[in-house]
Short mmCIF file of C-alpha atoms and ligand atoms in Angstrom, two decimals:
data_model
loop_
_atom_site.label_atom_id
_atom_site.label_comp_id
_atom_site.label_asym_id
_atom_site.label_seq_id
_atom_site.Cartn_x
_atom_site.Cartn_y
_atom_site.Cartn_z
CA MET P 1 107.50 33.68 -46.00
CA SER P 2 109.61 35.16 -44.31
CA LYS P 3 112.20 34.54 -47.70
CA VAL P 4 110.16 37.15 -49.35
CA ARG P 5 110.91 39.31 -46.21
CA GLY P 6 114.18 38.38 -46.04
CA ALA P 7 114.66 39.48 -49.78
CA LEU P 8 113.55 43.07 -49.26
CA PHE P 9 114.68 44.26 -46.02
CA GLY P 10 118.05 42.53 -47.27
CA LEU P 11 117.89 44.59 -49.96
CA ALA P 12 117.74 47.64 -47.36
CA PHE P 13 120.29 46.19 -45.06
CA GLY P 14 122.58 46.76 -48.79
CA ASP P 15 121.54 49.39 -49.42
CA ALA P 16 121.92 51.41 -45.97
CA LEU P 17 125.57 49.63 -45.42
CA GLY P 18 126.99 50.90 -49.64
CA ALA P 19 125.39 54.44 -48.52
CA PRO P 20 128.70 55.45 -46.92
CA THR P 21 131.06 53.54 -49.09
CA GLU P 22 129.95 54.45 -52.51
CA PHE P 23 132.30 57.33 -53.34
CA MET P 24 135.58 55.83 -51.18
CA THR P 25 138.33 53.87 -52.85
CA TYR P 26 138.52 50.54 -52.25
CA GLU P 27 141.60 51.13 -49.99
CA ALA P 28 139.77 54.06 -47.80
CA ILE P 29 136.90 51.67 -47.04
CA VAL P 30 139.34 49.01 -45.94
CA ARG P 31 141.08 51.78 -43.62
CA ARG P 32 137.81 52.59 -42.25
CA TYR P 33 135.98 49.11 -41.60
CA GLY P 34 138.87 46.74 -41.80
CA ASP P 35 139.34 43.83 -44.42
CA ARG P 36 135.70 42.30 -44.63
CA GLY P 37 134.39 45.96 -45.14
CA PRO P 38 131.13 48.11 -42.82
CA ARG P 39 129.05 45.06 -40.79
CA ASP P 40 127.23 47.47 -38.42
CA LEU P 41 124.24 48.92 -39.66
CA PRO P 42 124.46 52.07 -38.49
CA ALA P 43 121.46 53.64 -36.01
CA ASP P 44 119.67 55.77 -37.76
CA GLY P 45 119.14 52.91 -40.89
CA ARG P 46 120.02 55.85 -43.62
CA VAL P 47 118.62 54.26 -47.16
CA THR P 48 120.02 56.04 -50.56
CA ASP P 49 117.48 56.42 -54.46
CA ASP P 50 117.55 52.35 -54.28
CA THR P 51 115.47 51.51 -51.93
CA GLN P 52 113.19 53.82 -52.29
CA MET P 53 112.93 53.47 -56.34
CA THR P 54 112.33 49.44 -55.38
CA LEU P 55 109.33 50.46 -53.07
CA ALA P 56 108.19 52.89 -56.07
CA VAL P 57 108.18 50.15 -58.06
CA ALA P 58 106.60 47.37 -55.52
CA ASP P 59 103.68 49.91 -54.92
CA GLY P 60 102.52 50.06 -58.49
CA LEU P 61 103.36 46.07 -58.37
CA LEU P 62 101.22 45.99 -56.03
CA SER P 63 98.45 48.22 -57.36
CA ALA P 64 98.66 46.97 -60.63
CA LEU P 65 98.45 43.23 -59.98
CA GLU P 66 94.71 44.28 -57.70
CA GLU P 67 93.09 43.06 -60.96
CA PRO P 68 95.21 40.28 -62.47
CA PRO P 69 96.91 39.27 -65.78
CA LEU P 70 99.74 41.71 -65.08
CA THR P 71 99.90 43.70 -68.37
CA ALA P 72 101.84 46.69 -69.47
CA ALA P 73 99.04 48.59 -69.46
CA ARG P 74 98.26 48.30 -66.23
CA LEU P 75 101.73 48.39 -64.63
CA GLU P 76 103.22 51.06 -66.47
CA PRO P 77 101.32 54.55 -65.27
CA ARG P 78 101.32 52.82 -61.77
CA VAL P 79 104.97 52.48 -62.00
CA ARG P 80 105.23 56.17 -63.57
CA GLY P 81 102.77 57.91 -61.14
CA ARG P 82 105.20 56.33 -57.93
CA PHE P 83 108.55 57.33 -59.66
CA LEU P 84 106.65 61.23 -60.29
CA GLN P 85 106.64 61.08 -56.81
CA TRP P 86 109.73 60.29 -55.65
CA LEU P 87 111.15 62.90 -58.17
CA VAL P 88 109.44 65.39 -55.70
CA ASP P 89 109.55 63.90 -52.38
CA PRO P 90 111.85 65.55 -50.17
CA GLU P 91 113.67 62.56 -49.09
CA ASN P 92 115.15 62.30 -52.86
CA ASN P 93 118.32 63.80 -51.50
CA ARG P 94 120.67 60.43 -51.46
CA ALA P 95 122.53 60.72 -54.25
CA PRO P 96 119.98 59.69 -56.49
CA GLY P 97 120.71 58.97 -60.55
CA ASN P 98 120.81 61.46 -62.93
CA THR P 99 119.27 59.27 -65.62
CA CYS P 100 116.32 58.44 -63.35
CA LEU P 101 116.07 62.23 -62.55
CA GLN P 102 116.06 63.14 -66.53
CA ALA P 103 113.99 60.37 -67.67
CA CYS P 104 111.00 61.18 -64.53
CA ARG P 105 111.12 64.59 -65.58
CA ALA P 106 110.91 64.66 -69.02
CA MET P 107 108.16 62.11 -68.14
CA ALA P 108 106.68 64.43 -65.49
CA GLN P 109 106.22 67.32 -68.46
CA GLY P 110 103.72 65.11 -70.00
CA ARG P 111 106.37 62.96 -72.56
CA PRO P 112 105.30 59.45 -72.93
CA TRP P 113 108.12 57.08 -71.57
CA TRP P 114 109.34 55.59 -74.65
CA GLU P 115 110.44 59.57 -75.69
CA ALA P 116 111.34 60.43 -71.97
CA THR P 117 113.47 57.21 -71.39
CA VAL P 118 117.65 58.04 -71.61
CA ALA P 119 117.78 55.92 -74.90
CA GLY P 120 121.54 55.60 -74.65
CA SER P 121 121.89 54.44 -70.07
CA LYS P 122 122.52 51.69 -69.35
CA GLY P 123 122.89 52.85 -65.73
CA CYS P 124 122.13 50.00 -62.50
CA GLY P 125 119.15 52.27 -61.93
CA ALA P 126 117.69 49.97 -63.88
CA ASN P 127 118.06 46.72 -62.21
CA MET P 128 118.75 48.71 -58.67
CA ARG P 129 114.98 48.47 -58.04
CA VAL P 130 113.58 45.39 -59.86
CA THR P 131 113.50 43.50 -56.97
CA PRO P 132 109.92 43.19 -56.31
CA MET P 133 109.28 42.11 -59.86
CA GLY P 134 110.89 38.97 -58.42
CA LEU P 135 109.14 38.67 -55.60
CA ALA P 136 105.16 39.22 -56.38
CA PRO P 137 104.23 35.30 -56.13
CA GLY P 138 101.98 33.27 -59.13
CA LEU P 139 103.45 35.58 -61.81
CA THR P 140 104.46 33.63 -64.90
CA ASP P 141 107.66 34.00 -65.85
CA ASP P 142 107.31 35.99 -68.94
CA GLU P 143 104.53 38.40 -67.28
CA ARG P 144 108.29 39.07 -64.85
CA ALA P 145 110.19 39.35 -67.18
CA GLY P 146 108.12 41.76 -69.13
CA ALA P 147 107.78 43.46 -65.74
CA ALA P 148 110.99 43.60 -65.32
CA GLN P 149 112.45 45.62 -68.67
CA LEU P 150 109.27 48.07 -68.46
CA GLN P 151 110.33 49.26 -65.40
CA ALA P 152 113.50 49.71 -66.56
CA ALA P 153 112.48 51.38 -70.11
CA LEU P 154 110.74 53.92 -68.17
CA THR P 155 114.28 55.82 -67.71
CA HIS P 156 117.14 53.67 -68.97
CA GLY P 157 116.80 52.06 -72.59
CA HIS P 158 119.50 50.21 -73.38
CA PRO P 159 119.26 46.93 -73.65
CA THR P 160 121.45 45.70 -71.72
CA GLY P 161 120.08 47.35 -68.86
CA LEU P 162 116.65 45.87 -69.98
CA ALA P 163 118.34 42.28 -69.72
CA ALA P 164 120.06 43.13 -66.40
CA SER P 165 116.97 44.15 -65.30
CA GLU P 166 114.75 41.08 -66.27
CA LEU P 167 117.78 38.92 -65.09
CA SER P 168 118.17 40.32 -61.66
CA ALA P 169 114.55 39.79 -60.78
CA LEU P 170 114.67 36.11 -61.84
CA ALA P 171 117.55 35.59 -59.88
CA VAL P 172 115.64 36.55 -56.63
CA ARG P 173 112.45 34.37 -58.51
CA TRP P 174 114.47 31.01 -59.11
CA LEU P 175 117.06 31.88 -55.25
CA LEU P 176 113.52 31.97 -53.63
CA ASP P 177 112.50 28.82 -55.04
CA GLY P 178 115.75 27.03 -54.24
CA LEU P 179 117.71 27.02 -56.88
CA PRO P 180 121.09 26.85 -54.89
CA VAL P 181 123.62 29.89 -55.48
CA ALA P 182 126.87 27.87 -57.21
CA GLU P 183 124.20 27.35 -59.80
CA LEU P 184 122.94 30.94 -60.44
CA PRO P 185 125.46 32.11 -62.67
CA ALA P 186 125.52 28.96 -65.03
CA ALA P 187 121.32 29.91 -64.99
CA LEU P 188 121.86 33.67 -65.84
CA ARG P 189 123.87 32.56 -68.43
CA ALA P 190 121.62 29.85 -70.02
CA ARG P 191 118.19 33.11 -69.77
CA CYS P 192 121.13 34.98 -71.82
CA GLU P 193 121.54 32.58 -74.58
CA SER P 194 117.88 31.43 -74.49
CA GLN P 195 116.04 35.13 -75.20
CA ARG P 196 118.61 36.40 -77.20
CA GLU P 197 115.95 37.23 -79.77
CA VAL P 198 113.37 38.09 -77.68
CA TYR P 199 111.88 41.63 -77.89
CA ARG P 200 109.07 41.77 -75.37
CA GLY P 201 107.15 44.27 -77.58
CA ASP P 202 104.23 42.96 -76.12
CA TRP P 203 105.73 45.45 -72.88
CA LEU P 204 107.85 47.25 -74.87
CA GLY P 205 105.80 48.80 -77.86
CA ASP P 206 107.20 49.22 -81.29
CA GLU P 207 109.41 52.58 -80.54
CA LEU P 208 111.96 51.71 -77.99
CA TRP P 209 114.08 49.56 -80.63
CA ARG P 210 114.22 51.81 -82.98
CA ARG P 211 117.84 53.41 -83.22
CA PRO P 212 120.23 54.23 -85.60
CA LYS P 213 121.55 51.69 -87.75
CA VAL P 214 119.20 49.29 -85.59
CA GLU P 215 117.18 46.78 -87.93
CA SER P 216 114.43 45.01 -86.09
CA PRO P 217 113.55 44.40 -82.13
CA ALA P 218 116.09 41.10 -81.99
CA GLN P 219 119.17 43.10 -83.02
CA PHE P 220 118.30 45.67 -80.79
CA ILE P 221 118.05 43.37 -77.61
CA SER P 222 120.46 41.02 -78.85
CA THR P 223 122.93 43.61 -77.56
CA GLY P 224 122.11 43.30 -73.93
CA TRP P 225 121.68 40.02 -73.58
CA ASP P 226 125.19 39.57 -74.90
CA GLU P 227 127.23 42.28 -72.76
CA CYS P 228 125.41 40.60 -69.69
CA LEU P 229 126.40 37.35 -70.87
CA GLU P 230 130.14 38.40 -71.17
CA VAL P 231 130.19 39.93 -67.70
CA LEU P 232 129.07 36.59 -66.20
CA THR P 233 131.50 34.49 -67.87
CA GLY P 234 133.72 33.32 -65.68
CA LEU P 235 132.35 34.85 -62.54
CA GLU P 236 132.84 31.26 -60.30
CA ASP P 237 136.46 30.97 -61.11
CA ALA P 238 136.23 34.80 -59.73
CA VAL P 239 135.85 32.83 -56.50
CA ARG P 240 139.20 31.31 -56.33
CA TYR P 241 141.18 34.20 -58.45
CA VAL P 242 139.68 37.20 -56.47
CA GLY P 243 139.14 36.03 -53.11
CA PRO P 244 137.25 36.99 -50.32
CA ASP P 245 139.78 39.87 -49.28
CA ALA P 246 139.47 41.83 -52.29
CA ASP P 247 137.47 44.48 -53.99
CA PRO P 248 134.95 42.21 -55.73
CA CYS P 249 134.95 45.02 -58.71
CA ALA P 250 137.48 43.44 -59.84
CA ALA P 251 135.08 40.18 -60.43
CA GLY P 252 132.46 41.78 -61.83
CA GLY P 253 132.92 45.52 -62.90
CA ALA P 254 132.65 48.64 -60.90
CA GLY P 255 128.90 48.02 -61.12
CA TRP P 256 127.34 51.84 -62.62
CA VAL P 257 126.51 49.87 -65.14
CA ALA P 258 123.27 47.63 -64.70
CA GLU P 259 124.95 44.19 -66.53
CA GLU P 260 128.28 44.88 -63.78
CA ALA P 261 125.70 45.45 -60.38
CA LEU P 262 124.51 42.17 -61.51
CA ALA P 263 127.65 40.15 -61.97
CA THR P 264 129.35 42.41 -58.97
CA ALA P 265 126.17 41.05 -56.21
CA VAL P 266 125.95 37.41 -57.92
CA TYR P 267 129.90 37.50 -57.24
CA CYS P 268 129.46 38.59 -53.51
CA VAL P 269 126.63 36.00 -53.13
CA LEU P 270 129.27 33.41 -54.15
CA LEU P 271 131.80 34.23 -52.50
CA HIS P 272 129.22 34.14 -48.75
CA PRO P 273 126.86 31.70 -50.16
CA ASP P 274 126.34 30.53 -45.87
CA SER P 275 126.44 34.17 -45.02
CA PRO P 276 124.63 37.24 -45.90
CA VAL P 277 125.87 40.22 -43.66
CA ASP P 278 129.24 39.07 -44.71
CA ALA P 279 127.79 39.04 -49.05
CA ILE P 280 126.41 42.86 -48.06
CA ALA P 281 129.60 43.88 -46.43
CA ARG P 282 131.71 42.14 -49.54
CA GLY P 283 129.50 44.17 -51.78
CA ALA P 284 129.62 47.41 -49.60
CA ALA P 285 133.49 46.97 -49.32
CA SER P 286 133.92 48.08 -53.34
CA SER P 287 135.28 50.63 -55.59
CA GLY P 288 132.38 51.04 -57.47
CA ASP P 289 129.07 51.62 -56.57
CA SER P 290 128.59 50.51 -53.30
CA ASP P 291 125.36 50.94 -52.24
CA SER P 292 123.23 49.17 -55.47
CA ILE P 293 126.10 45.81 -55.50
CA ALA P 294 125.02 45.09 -52.00
CA SER P 295 121.64 45.79 -52.02
CA LEU P 296 121.14 43.52 -55.15
CA ALA P 297 123.63 40.98 -53.03
CA GLY P 298 121.08 41.90 -50.20
CA GLY P 299 117.69 41.10 -51.92
CA PHE P 300 119.44 37.85 -53.51
CA ALA P 301 120.78 36.76 -50.11
CA GLY P 302 117.96 37.60 -48.03
CA ALA P 303 115.73 35.59 -50.74
CA VAL P 304 118.46 32.35 -50.57
CA HIS P 305 118.48 32.41 -46.12
CA GLY P 306 114.88 34.32 -45.02
CA ALA P 307 114.35 37.38 -42.79
CA GLY P 308 115.69 35.03 -39.91
CA ALA P 309 119.48 35.21 -41.07
CA TRP P 310 119.11 39.11 -40.37
CA PRO P 311 120.33 40.54 -37.37
CA SER P 312 117.05 41.25 -35.12
CA GLU P 313 118.40 44.67 -34.64
CA TRP P 314 119.08 45.75 -37.92
CA PHE P 315 114.37 45.31 -38.57
CA GLU P 316 114.39 47.85 -35.86
CA ARG P 317 116.80 50.57 -37.42
CA ILE P 318 116.06 50.57 -41.17
CA GLU P 319 114.58 53.29 -42.85
CA TYR P 320 110.95 52.62 -44.63
CA ARG P 321 110.81 49.79 -42.79
CA TYR P 322 106.97 49.77 -42.61
CA ASP P 323 106.89 49.87 -46.39
CA LEU P 324 109.43 46.65 -46.44
CA ASP P 325 107.00 45.01 -43.86
CA ARG P 326 103.86 46.66 -46.24
CA TYR P 327 105.07 44.17 -49.37
CA SER P 328 106.57 41.33 -47.22
CA ALA P 329 102.98 40.86 -46.21
CA ALA P 330 101.12 40.97 -49.53
CA TRP P 331 103.97 38.63 -50.80
CA SER P 332 104.26 35.65 -48.22
MG1 LIG T 401 121.92 54.76 -54.22
#
């Protein structure tokens, strides 16, 4: 299905458009690229760690799915193995996140993931790479949710990173399945409420939730759902009061943390439900974590519109295009 290809290439296109603007102010971006943000994919199609780690997750997932059903025991060593390959890849020089580096180094020393993970981190590295969990066909909602949270937990131990990763994966799935973009924020908020006390012990084990002052797994995870719910509240209104010619971080936050990256990316797609390029250009023209916001937005927009909605010449330019096509073919 070209929608899977649209989502995979879309996340890479967004990542590449946002790469040069990640550390620029909104004013500087607009001065250089105009009000509507960067809109032309550079000739070298260079992506960042967002796409690299997404491919690592995709590869681990594809390998785990060779023998269904999907379980933590099959998924975790495969994703961890790909993360450790990424850690030492000479191409891992694209402003990778510190949390990912720190946790991967600890896993490389042989520590189990629940000790290696950065317990207090909810950086968007948890969900910037989760799109494959929404794309693989035939998984149950519980499998998607568990897999999305587990891949996050390998590096980011904060409950909000887990919840935002599940939401990011489900958003991709729901859009692929035909959910109208306008209904996405409400669907995500309903998920926050229904899952508030659901700790996925089958996937996360019995160590991760144990923290000072946390008395139960349900208490641990509820913090994550509450923080996601808060940032997703009012996104529809922001389309009116922030508007199409303003920094999208005013709507959903700067995106350095997972729940804000999700909210601001959803906002970019809400703002431009009929134009994927406008949506990722808006994400790239953001004062915050531009590449991650635009990458998530590109995955969402591509899931809605399919590969045919992106400029055809971009497919020849984007880095890792053969890998992206490999997973597209596997899951279409
Ligand atoms: Mg990046």
